Coordinates of C-alpha atoms in Angstrom, one line a residue:
M1 CA 122.9 9.3 -72.8
V2 CA 124.9 11.1 -70.0
I3 CA 127.5 9.1 -68.1
S4 CA 127.5 9.7 -64.3
K5 CA 130.6 10.2 -62.2
K6 CA 130.2 6.7 -60.7
E7 CA 130.0 5.1 -64.2
K8 CA 133.1 7.1 -65.2
N9 CA 134.9 5.5 -62.2
D10 CA 133.7 2.1 -63.4
I11 CA 135.2 2.7 -66.8
L12 CA 138.5 3.5 -65.3
I13 CA 138.3 0.3 -63.2
D14 CA 137.5 -1.7 -66.3
K15 CA 140.4 -0.3 -68.2
K16 CA 142.7 -1.3 -65.3
L17 CA 141.1 -4.6 -64.7
Y18 CA 143.6 -6.7 -66.7
T19 CA 146.8 -5.0 -65.4
I20 CA 146.1 -5.1 -61.7
S21 CA 147.3 -8.0 -59.5
A22 CA 145.6 -11.3 -59.9
K23 CA 145.0 -11.2 -56.1
N24 CA 142.1 -8.7 -56.6
E25 CA 139.5 -10.3 -54.4
H26 CA 136.6 -8.3 -55.9
I27 CA 136.7 -10.1 -59.3
I28 CA 134.7 -13.4 -59.0
I29 CA 134.9 -14.7 -62.6
E30 CA 137.5 -13.4 -65.1
A31 CA 138.5 -14.3 -68.7
K32 CA 141.9 -13.3 -69.9
K33 CA 142.9 -13.4 -73.6
L34 CA 140.4 -16.3 -74.0
S35 CA 139.9 -18.1 -77.3
I36 CA 136.9 -20.4 -77.7
G37 CA 135.7 -23.0 -80.2
Y38 CA 135.9 -26.7 -80.8
T39 CA 138.5 -29.4 -81.1
S40 CA 138.0 -32.5 -83.4
R41 CA 140.6 -35.0 -84.7
K42 CA 143.3 -32.8 -83.2
K43 CA 142.2 -29.8 -85.2
K44 CA 141.1 -26.6 -83.5
T45 CA 138.2 -24.5 -84.9
F46 CA 138.3 -21.0 -83.4
I47 CA 135.0 -19.2 -83.1
A48 CA 136.0 -16.2 -81.1
N49 CA 139.3 -14.7 -79.8
H50 CA 140.5 -11.8 -77.7
I51 CA 137.9 -12.3 -74.9
S52 CA 138.8 -10.5 -71.7
F53 CA 136.4 -9.3 -69.0
G54 CA 135.6 -9.7 -65.3
L55 CA 132.6 -9.5 -63.1
K56 CA 132.4 -8.6 -59.4
K57 CA 130.1 -9.9 -56.7
G58 CA 126.5 -8.7 -57.1
E59 CA 126.7 -7.8 -60.8
L60 CA 124.3 -8.8 -63.5
G61 CA 126.1 -9.2 -66.8
A62 CA 125.1 -10.0 -70.4
I63 CA 126.9 -11.4 -73.4
V64 CA 125.5 -9.9 -76.6
G65 CA 126.2 -10.2 -80.3
I66 CA 124.8 -11.4 -83.6
N67 CA 123.7 -15.0 -84.3
G68 CA 126.6 -17.3 -84.6
I69 CA 129.2 -15.1 -83.0
G70 CA 129.8 -17.5 -80.2
K71 CA 127.7 -16.4 -77.2
S72 CA 126.6 -19.8 -76.2
T73 CA 130.0 -21.3 -76.8
L74 CA 131.5 -18.7 -74.5
L75 CA 129.0 -19.4 -71.8
R76 CA 129.5 -23.1 -72.0
T77 CA 133.3 -22.6 -71.9
L78 CA 133.0 -20.4 -68.8
G79 CA 131.0 -23.2 -67.1
R80 CA 133.5 -25.8 -68.3
V81 CA 130.8 -27.6 -70.3
Q82 CA 133.4 -27.5 -73.1
P83 CA 137.1 -26.8 -73.0
K84 CA 138.7 -23.5 -73.9
L85 CA 141.2 -23.3 -76.7
S86 CA 143.6 -20.9 -75.2
G87 CA 143.9 -18.1 -72.6
S88 CA 142.6 -18.4 -69.1
I89 CA 139.4 -18.4 -67.0
L90 CA 139.7 -17.7 -63.3
I91 CA 137.1 -18.3 -60.6
N92 CA 138.1 -16.5 -57.4
N93 CA 141.6 -16.2 -58.9
E94 CA 141.8 -20.0 -59.4
P95 CA 142.2 -21.5 -62.9
L96 CA 139.0 -23.0 -63.9
E97 CA 140.7 -26.2 -65.1
S98 CA 142.3 -26.7 -61.6
L99 CA 138.9 -27.0 -59.9
K100 CA 137.6 -30.5 -59.1
S101 CA 134.1 -31.3 -60.5
D102 CA 132.5 -31.4 -57.0
E103 CA 134.2 -28.1 -56.1
L104 CA 133.1 -26.4 -59.4
A105 CA 129.5 -27.5 -58.7
T106 CA 129.5 -25.5 -55.5
L107 CA 130.9 -22.4 -57.3
V108 CA 129.2 -22.3 -60.7
S109 CA 125.6 -23.3 -61.7
V110 CA 124.7 -23.4 -65.4
V111 CA 121.3 -23.2 -67.0
L112 CA 121.4 -24.2 -70.7
T113 CA 118.8 -24.3 -73.4
E114 CA 118.6 -28.1 -73.6
P115 CA 115.3 -29.6 -72.5
I116 CA 115.1 -31.1 -69.0
A117 CA 115.5 -34.9 -68.8
S118 CA 112.0 -35.5 -67.3
K119 CA 109.1 -33.1 -67.2
N120 CA 107.3 -35.6 -65.0
L121 CA 109.1 -34.2 -62.0
T122 CA 107.3 -31.7 -59.8
V123 CA 108.6 -28.1 -59.5
L124 CA 109.8 -28.9 -55.9
Q125 CA 111.6 -32.1 -57.1
L126 CA 113.3 -30.3 -60.0
V127 CA 114.4 -27.4 -57.8
S128 CA 115.7 -29.9 -55.2
L129 CA 118.1 -31.3 -57.7
G130 CA 120.1 -28.1 -57.3
R131 CA 121.2 -29.4 -53.9
H132 CA 122.8 -32.5 -55.4
P133 CA 126.5 -31.2 -54.9
Y134 CA 125.9 -31.1 -51.2
T135 CA 123.9 -34.2 -50.4
N136 CA 125.2 -37.6 -49.4
W137 CA 125.3 -40.6 -51.8
I138 CA 121.6 -41.4 -51.4
G139 CA 120.6 -37.7 -51.9
T140 CA 119.2 -37.1 -48.4
L141 CA 118.2 -33.5 -47.9
S142 CA 119.2 -31.8 -44.7
A143 CA 117.2 -29.0 -43.0
D144 CA 119.6 -26.5 -44.6
D145 CA 119.1 -28.0 -48.0
Q146 CA 115.3 -27.8 -47.6
S147 CA 115.6 -24.2 -46.4
K148 CA 117.6 -23.2 -49.5
I149 CA 115.2 -25.0 -51.8
L150 CA 112.1 -23.2 -50.4
K151 CA 113.9 -19.9 -50.4
A152 CA 114.7 -20.3 -54.1
I153 CA 111.1 -21.3 -54.9
N154 CA 109.9 -18.2 -52.9
M155 CA 112.3 -15.8 -54.6
L156 CA 111.2 -17.0 -58.1
E157 CA 107.5 -16.7 -57.0
L158 CA 106.8 -20.4 -57.6
D159 CA 105.2 -21.2 -54.2
H160 CA 101.8 -21.9 -55.7
L161 CA 103.2 -24.2 -58.4
Q162 CA 105.7 -26.2 -56.3
H163 CA 103.6 -29.4 -56.5
N164 CA 102.7 -29.1 -60.2
K165 CA 104.4 -31.3 -62.7
C166 CA 106.8 -29.5 -65.0
Y167 CA 104.8 -30.6 -68.1
E168 CA 101.9 -28.5 -66.8
L169 CA 103.9 -25.3 -66.9
S170 CA 104.2 -22.6 -69.5
D171 CA 107.6 -21.8 -71.0
G172 CA 108.0 -18.8 -68.7
Q173 CA 107.1 -20.8 -65.6
L174 CA 109.5 -23.6 -66.6
Q175 CA 112.3 -21.0 -67.1
K176 CA 111.7 -19.7 -63.6
V177 CA 111.9 -23.2 -62.3
M178 CA 115.3 -23.7 -64.0
I179 CA 116.6 -20.5 -62.5
A180 CA 115.3 -21.6 -59.1
R181 CA 117.2 -24.8 -59.4
A182 CA 120.4 -22.9 -60.1
L183 CA 119.6 -20.5 -57.2
A184 CA 119.1 -23.5 -54.8
Q185 CA 122.5 -24.8 -55.8
D186 CA 123.8 -21.7 -54.0
T187 CA 126.8 -21.0 -56.1
E188 CA 128.7 -17.7 -56.4
I189 CA 128.1 -17.6 -60.1
I190 CA 125.0 -18.4 -62.2
L191 CA 125.4 -18.8 -66.0
L192 CA 122.3 -18.8 -68.2
D193 CA 122.1 -19.4 -71.9
E194 CA 119.2 -17.3 -73.5
P195 CA 116.9 -17.4 -70.5
T196 CA 114.2 -15.4 -72.2
T197 CA 113.9 -17.4 -75.5
H198 CA 110.3 -18.0 -76.6
L199 CA 108.9 -15.5 -74.1
D200 CA 106.8 -12.4 -74.8
L201 CA 108.1 -9.0 -74.0
Y202 CA 106.4 -8.8 -70.5
H203 CA 107.8 -12.2 -69.5
K204 CA 111.2 -11.4 -70.9
V205 CA 111.4 -8.3 -68.7
H206 CA 110.0 -10.2 -65.7
I207 CA 112.7 -12.9 -65.9
L208 CA 115.5 -10.3 -66.4
K209 CA 114.3 -8.2 -63.5
L210 CA 114.3 -11.4 -61.4
L211 CA 117.9 -12.1 -62.4
Q212 CA 118.8 -8.5 -61.6
R213 CA 117.2 -8.9 -58.1
I214 CA 119.0 -12.2 -57.5
A215 CA 122.4 -10.6 -58.4
H216 CA 121.9 -7.5 -56.3
D217 CA 120.1 -9.0 -53.3
T218 CA 122.2 -12.2 -53.0
K219 CA 125.5 -10.7 -54.2
K220 CA 126.0 -13.5 -56.7
V221 CA 127.4 -13.0 -60.2
V222 CA 124.7 -13.6 -62.8
L223 CA 125.8 -13.8 -66.4
Y224 CA 123.5 -14.6 -69.4
T225 CA 123.5 -14.6 -73.1
T226 CA 120.9 -12.7 -75.0
H227 CA 119.7 -11.2 -78.3
E228 CA 117.7 -8.7 -76.4
I229 CA 120.4 -6.0 -76.4
D230 CA 118.0 -3.1 -75.7
L231 CA 116.8 -4.8 -72.5
A232 CA 120.4 -5.7 -71.5
I233 CA 121.4 -2.0 -71.8
Q234 CA 118.5 -1.0 -69.5
L235 CA 119.0 -3.7 -66.8
C236 CA 122.6 -5.0 -66.7
D237 CA 125.5 -3.7 -64.7
K238 CA 128.0 -4.8 -67.3
I239 CA 127.8 -6.1 -70.9
F240 CA 130.3 -8.1 -73.0
V241 CA 129.8 -7.2 -76.7
M242 CA 131.1 -9.9 -79.0
N243 CA 132.0 -8.4 -82.4
R244 CA 134.5 -10.6 -84.1
D245 CA 138.0 -9.4 -83.0
N246 CA 136.6 -6.0 -81.8
N247 CA 135.1 -7.2 -78.6
S248 CA 134.3 -4.7 -75.8
F249 CA 133.2 -4.8 -72.2
G250 CA 132.0 -2.3 -69.6
A251 CA 129.0 -0.5 -68.1
P252 CA 126.2 0.1 -70.7
C253 CA 126.7 3.9 -70.7
A254 CA 130.4 3.5 -71.3
L255 CA 129.8 1.1 -74.2
I256 CA 127.3 3.5 -75.7
E257 CA 129.9 6.4 -75.5
S258 CA 132.5 4.2 -77.1
K259 CA 130.1 3.3 -79.9
S260 CA 130.4 -0.4 -79.2
F261 CA 126.8 -1.1 -80.4
E262 CA 126.9 0.9 -83.6
D263 CA 128.5 -1.6 -85.9
L264 CA 126.9 -4.8 -84.7
F265 CA 124.5 -4.8 -87.6
P266 CA 124.6 -3.6 -91.2
K267 CA 123.7 0.1 -91.0
D268 CA 121.5 0.0 -94.1
A269 CA 119.1 -2.2 -92.1
I270 CA 119.5 -1.2 -88.4
T271 CA 121.0 1.7 -86.7
F272 CA 121.7 2.3 -83.0
N273 CA 120.4 5.5 -81.3
P274 CA 122.8 6.5 -78.5
E275 CA 120.4 9.0 -77.1
S276 CA 117.7 6.4 -76.4
G277 CA 120.0 3.4 -76.1
S278 CA 118.0 1.4 -78.6
F279 CA 118.1 0.1 -82.1
K280 CA 116.0 1.4 -84.9
I281 CA 114.9 -0.3 -88.1
N282 CA 115.7 1.7 -91.3
K283 CA 112.7 1.6 -93.6

């Protein structure tokens, strides 16, 4: 796979990303020397270390790696669902831990894999919950709130389903509703954990292309975890490859050239073809 001149410039930018001034206004979310894991009984269990990357406005990014490497833990840490162990996370150059909860809710929306509390809500009602950070104490929706809700429903192509109950939806339709709720929240950053799980190939691609369009058209940062590395290579602007202590980050073509995908899996079972940008099963 040939790297274009623009992508070569991106590689240089990425290499300088962590030495330039923290005042760089182009980086929306940034991790620096981050370590993630869990704390219990005053004991820290480290899952992954040496995590450094940054995403700019309008970029679609993916976090990839083998099962158990810490992808979901990283995403939850970036969304402050769980605390970091060391290092730093910056949102618009501000430390994540310094942001108040109501302020964070206007900057970062998170779509996790946990089931929704009630599938008895309609699509419209569930998407409307995305406006919670902006409503008054009784949850009154303003005209602006309603406009953002309907815009999110329209962008996710859910107009014909907005009055359906969520229990009536397919897995793919429900995933689109969850993304629409995050979009209605109108944050600069949308984090999604495995948004294409349980979907067939067509619907995986459909969801990812919608995420790509959201990032590019609305200039939001969209970052998701995935096992679908082949699709991420084709659709994402940037990828963070989790590989124990040998993590890497950059544009897909740059990662291919640096052989970042080639030792993710045992080579006697799966090999990566840099020409096609895909994995091949060894028979």
